[in-house]
Short mmCIF file of C-alpha atoms in Angstrom, two decimals:
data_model
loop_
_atom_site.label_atom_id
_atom_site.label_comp_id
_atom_site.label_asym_id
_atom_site.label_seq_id
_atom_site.Cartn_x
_atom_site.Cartn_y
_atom_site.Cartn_z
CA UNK A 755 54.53 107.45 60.41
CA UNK A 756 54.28 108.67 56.95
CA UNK A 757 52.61 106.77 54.45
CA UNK A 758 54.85 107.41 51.61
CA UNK A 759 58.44 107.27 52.69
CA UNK A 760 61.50 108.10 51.30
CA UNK A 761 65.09 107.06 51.76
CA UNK A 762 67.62 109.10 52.01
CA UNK A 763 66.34 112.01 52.80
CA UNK A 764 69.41 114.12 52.08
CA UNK A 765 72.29 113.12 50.17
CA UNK A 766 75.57 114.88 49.42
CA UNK A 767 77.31 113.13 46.53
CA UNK A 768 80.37 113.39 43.57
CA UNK A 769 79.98 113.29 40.06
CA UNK A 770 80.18 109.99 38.55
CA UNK A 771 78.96 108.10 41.54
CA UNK A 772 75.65 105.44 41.43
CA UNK A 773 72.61 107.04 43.68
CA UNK A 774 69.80 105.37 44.82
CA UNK A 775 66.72 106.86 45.83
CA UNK A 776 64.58 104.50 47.78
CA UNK A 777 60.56 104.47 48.00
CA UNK A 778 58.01 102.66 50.04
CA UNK A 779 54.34 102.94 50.39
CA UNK A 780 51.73 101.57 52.87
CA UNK A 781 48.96 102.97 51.19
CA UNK A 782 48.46 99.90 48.87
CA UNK A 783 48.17 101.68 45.86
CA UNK A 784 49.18 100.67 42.56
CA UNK A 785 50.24 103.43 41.22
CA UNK A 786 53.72 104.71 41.95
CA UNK A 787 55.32 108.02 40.63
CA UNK A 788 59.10 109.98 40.84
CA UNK A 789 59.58 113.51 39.94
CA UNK A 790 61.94 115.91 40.08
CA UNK A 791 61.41 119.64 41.41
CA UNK A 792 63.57 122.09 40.56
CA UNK A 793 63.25 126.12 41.69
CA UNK A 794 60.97 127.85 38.54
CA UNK A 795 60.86 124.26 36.76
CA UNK A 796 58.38 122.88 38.75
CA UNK A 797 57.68 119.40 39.09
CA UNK A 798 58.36 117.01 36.56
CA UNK A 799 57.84 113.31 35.90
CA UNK A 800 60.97 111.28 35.43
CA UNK A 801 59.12 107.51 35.49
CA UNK A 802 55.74 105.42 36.49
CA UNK A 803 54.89 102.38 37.29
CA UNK A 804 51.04 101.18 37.50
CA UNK A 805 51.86 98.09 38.29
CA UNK A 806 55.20 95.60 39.24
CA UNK A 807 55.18 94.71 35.86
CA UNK A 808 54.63 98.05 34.29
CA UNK A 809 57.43 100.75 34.16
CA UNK A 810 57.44 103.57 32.19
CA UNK A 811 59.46 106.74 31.00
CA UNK A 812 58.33 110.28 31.87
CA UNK A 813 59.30 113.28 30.26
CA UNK A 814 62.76 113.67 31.76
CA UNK A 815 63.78 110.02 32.16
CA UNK A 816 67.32 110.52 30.96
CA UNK A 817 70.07 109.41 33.32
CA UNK A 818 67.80 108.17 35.03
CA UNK A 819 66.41 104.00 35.95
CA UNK A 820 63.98 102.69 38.00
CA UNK A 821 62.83 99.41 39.77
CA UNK A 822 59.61 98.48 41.03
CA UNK A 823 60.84 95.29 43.60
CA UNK A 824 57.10 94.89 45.07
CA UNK A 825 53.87 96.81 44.82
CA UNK A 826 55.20 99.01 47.35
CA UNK A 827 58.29 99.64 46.94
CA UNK A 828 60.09 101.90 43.79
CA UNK A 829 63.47 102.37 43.52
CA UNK A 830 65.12 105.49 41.67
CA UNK A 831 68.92 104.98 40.22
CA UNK A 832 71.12 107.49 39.07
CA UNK A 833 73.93 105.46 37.56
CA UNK A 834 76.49 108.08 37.26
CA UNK A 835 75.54 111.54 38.52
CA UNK A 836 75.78 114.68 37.40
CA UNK A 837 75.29 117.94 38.87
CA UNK A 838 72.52 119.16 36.57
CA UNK A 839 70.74 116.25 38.61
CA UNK A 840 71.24 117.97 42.01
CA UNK A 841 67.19 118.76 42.74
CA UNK A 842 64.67 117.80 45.16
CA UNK A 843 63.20 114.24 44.09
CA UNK A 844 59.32 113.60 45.21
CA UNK A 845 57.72 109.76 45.07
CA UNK A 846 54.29 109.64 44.69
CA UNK A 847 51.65 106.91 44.82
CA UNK A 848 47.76 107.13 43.35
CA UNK A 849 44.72 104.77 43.68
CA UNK A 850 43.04 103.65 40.64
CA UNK A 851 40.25 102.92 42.46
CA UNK A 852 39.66 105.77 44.71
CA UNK A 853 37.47 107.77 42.08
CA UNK A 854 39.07 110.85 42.81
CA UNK A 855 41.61 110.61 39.69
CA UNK A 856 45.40 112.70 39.65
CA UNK A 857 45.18 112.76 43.49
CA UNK A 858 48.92 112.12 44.02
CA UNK A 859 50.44 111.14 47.76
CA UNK A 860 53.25 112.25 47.68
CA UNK A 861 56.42 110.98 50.18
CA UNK A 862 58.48 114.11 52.07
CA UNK A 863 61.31 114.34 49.30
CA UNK A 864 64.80 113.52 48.82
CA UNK A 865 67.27 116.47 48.72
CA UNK A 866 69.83 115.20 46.93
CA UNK A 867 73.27 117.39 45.56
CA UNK A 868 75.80 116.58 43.10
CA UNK A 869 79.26 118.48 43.17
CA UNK B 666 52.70 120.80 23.14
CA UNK B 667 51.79 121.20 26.50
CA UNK B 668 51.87 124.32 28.58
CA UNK B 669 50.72 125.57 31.92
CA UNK B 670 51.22 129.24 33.30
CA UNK B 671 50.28 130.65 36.82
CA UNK B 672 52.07 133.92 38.36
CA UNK B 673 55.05 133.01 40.22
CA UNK B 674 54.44 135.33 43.40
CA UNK B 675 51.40 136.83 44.81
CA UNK B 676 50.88 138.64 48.34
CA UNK B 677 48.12 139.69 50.40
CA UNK B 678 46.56 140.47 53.60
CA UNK B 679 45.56 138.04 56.84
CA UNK B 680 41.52 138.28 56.32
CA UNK B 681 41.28 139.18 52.84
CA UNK B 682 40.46 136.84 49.41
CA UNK B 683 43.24 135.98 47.21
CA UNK B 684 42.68 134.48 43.02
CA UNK B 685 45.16 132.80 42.12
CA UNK B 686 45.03 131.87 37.99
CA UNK B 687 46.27 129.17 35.92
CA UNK B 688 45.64 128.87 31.92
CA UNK B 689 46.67 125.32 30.63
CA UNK B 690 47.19 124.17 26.72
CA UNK B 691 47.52 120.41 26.29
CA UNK B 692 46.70 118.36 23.50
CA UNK B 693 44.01 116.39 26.03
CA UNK B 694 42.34 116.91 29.12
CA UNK B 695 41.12 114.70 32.10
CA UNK B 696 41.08 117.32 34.19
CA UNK B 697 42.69 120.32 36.44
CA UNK B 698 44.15 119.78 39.84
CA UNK B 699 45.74 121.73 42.70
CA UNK B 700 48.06 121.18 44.97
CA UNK B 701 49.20 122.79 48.02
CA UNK B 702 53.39 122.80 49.06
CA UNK B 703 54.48 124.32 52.14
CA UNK B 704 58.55 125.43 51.76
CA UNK B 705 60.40 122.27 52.38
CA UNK B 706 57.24 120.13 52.38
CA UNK B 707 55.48 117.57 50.47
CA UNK B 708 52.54 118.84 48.06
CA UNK B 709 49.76 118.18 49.29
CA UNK B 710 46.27 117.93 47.05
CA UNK B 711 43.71 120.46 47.07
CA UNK B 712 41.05 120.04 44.88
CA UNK B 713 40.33 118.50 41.08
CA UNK B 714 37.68 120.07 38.14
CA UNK B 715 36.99 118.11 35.54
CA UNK B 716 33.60 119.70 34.35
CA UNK B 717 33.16 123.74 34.10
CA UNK B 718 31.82 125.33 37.20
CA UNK B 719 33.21 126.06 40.78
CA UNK B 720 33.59 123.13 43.26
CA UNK B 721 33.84 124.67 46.78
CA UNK B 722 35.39 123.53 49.83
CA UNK B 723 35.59 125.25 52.91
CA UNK B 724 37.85 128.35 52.27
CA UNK B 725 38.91 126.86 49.38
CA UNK B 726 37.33 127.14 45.75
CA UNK B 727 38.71 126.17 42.33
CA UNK B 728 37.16 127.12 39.08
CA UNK B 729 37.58 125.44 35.87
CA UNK B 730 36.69 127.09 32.24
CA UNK B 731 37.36 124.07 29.51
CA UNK B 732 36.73 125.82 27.03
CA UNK B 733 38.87 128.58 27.59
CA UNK B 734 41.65 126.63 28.98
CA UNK B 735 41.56 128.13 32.57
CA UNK B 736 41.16 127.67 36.02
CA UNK B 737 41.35 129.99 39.12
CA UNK B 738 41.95 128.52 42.85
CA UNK B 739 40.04 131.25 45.14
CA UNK B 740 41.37 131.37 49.05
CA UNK B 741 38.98 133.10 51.57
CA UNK B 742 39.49 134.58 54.69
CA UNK B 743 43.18 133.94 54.85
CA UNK B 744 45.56 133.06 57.34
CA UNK B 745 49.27 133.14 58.02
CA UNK B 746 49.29 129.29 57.58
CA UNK B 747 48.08 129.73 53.54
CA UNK B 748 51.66 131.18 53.12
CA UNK B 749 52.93 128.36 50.18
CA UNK B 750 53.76 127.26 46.82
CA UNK B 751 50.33 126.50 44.98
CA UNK B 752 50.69 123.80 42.30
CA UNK B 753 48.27 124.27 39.13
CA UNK B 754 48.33 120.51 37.50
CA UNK B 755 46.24 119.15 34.31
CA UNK B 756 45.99 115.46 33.18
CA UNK B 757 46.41 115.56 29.37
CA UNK B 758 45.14 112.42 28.77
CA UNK B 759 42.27 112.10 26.09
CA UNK B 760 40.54 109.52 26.89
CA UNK B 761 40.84 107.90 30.20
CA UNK B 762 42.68 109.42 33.33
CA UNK B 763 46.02 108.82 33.37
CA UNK B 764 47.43 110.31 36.54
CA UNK B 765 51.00 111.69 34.34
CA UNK B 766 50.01 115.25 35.16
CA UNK B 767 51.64 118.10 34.09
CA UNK B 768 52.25 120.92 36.82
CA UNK B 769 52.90 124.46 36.67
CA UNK B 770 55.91 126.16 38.03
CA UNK B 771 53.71 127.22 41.53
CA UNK B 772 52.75 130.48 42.38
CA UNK B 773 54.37 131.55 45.83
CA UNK B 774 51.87 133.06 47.83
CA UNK B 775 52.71 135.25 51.05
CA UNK B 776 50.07 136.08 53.56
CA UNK B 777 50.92 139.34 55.31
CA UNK B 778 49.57 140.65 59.20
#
């Protein structure tokens, strides 16, 4: 079983409807990541968390929210989606700890289109 | 602001050695990573310079120039299987690691018979 896993892992969807994007890790990290990939965009960070307490914007956070219910699980929301959102949407954990700093885990991806 | 650039496509030959290069501007650094992502796959990480110099591993070496703002991931002896996206990423943080890294667009490699 994978040790970052995301839920759904495809979604078809209309414009104006609330997505979410569900995460959960067994790694036990602390650290907790999404992004978005889009084809000759690359990857890009839409929120963090370091901790349950901690959330923070990335650089394309707009239209987007997150939730962090439990050290191991992180929620993505799209409240009312819009095609320019239609991408491939990575989680990604990190340990603090591990010494071997920016080494992301990263869950399969969630394919997700807006028409 | 912050800018990374690495070729978008590159092809070569099963057996030979392929450079790929990645030049990075960002108003810190904590260091250069790469990643590895299969088509339809999870990336996957490769390797991480934070000091100049070449850190080897297996068939894989990365190279990292601070000064000049560059770093090259070298593949050796390669195989079909090395046919994916590879991810140049750099932590722009100034003081302390941060993890938010910044990543390239990927440079598509093909591996040829």
């Amino acid at each position: 079983d994978a040790d970052v896993t995301q839920t759904p892992r495809n979604r078809i969807t209309k414009t104006g409807k609330r997505i979410m994007l569900e995460c959960s890790q067994t790694k036990g990290h602390d650290r907790m990541y999404w992004y978005r990939q889009d084809p000759g965009l690359g990857l890009r960070l839409i929120y963090y968390s370091f901790d349950v307490k901690d959330i923070n914007k990335g650089e394309i956070s707009d239209g987007y929210s997150v939730s962090r219910q439990a050290q191991a699980k992180f929620s993505l929301s799209l409240e009312s989606a819009i095609p320019n959102q239609t991408a491939l949407y990575f989680c990604a954990t990190s340990d603090l700890t591990s010494g071997r700093a920016g080494e992301l885990f990263f869950g399969e991806g969630s394919r997700l289109t807006v028409l | 602001g912050q800018n990374i650039d690495q070729p978008t496509e590159m092809t070569a030959t099963e057996g030979a050695i392929v450079q790929i290069n990645c030049t990075y501007q960002t108003s810190g650094f904590n260091g250069l990573f790469w990643y590895q992502q299969h088509a339809g796959e999870a990336p996957t990480f490769l390797s991480y310079n934070v000091l100049d110099g070449l850190e080897e591993k297996g068939r894989f070496s990365s190279f990292l120039s601070r000064s000049k703002g560059y770093s090259y991931l070298l593949l050796k002896e390669l195989q079909m299987k090395d046919s994916a996206s590879y991810l140049c990423a750099a932590d722009p943080a100034q003081f302390y690691n941060t993890d938010k890294l910044i990543f390239g667009t990927g440079t598509r490699l093909q591996v040829f018979p």
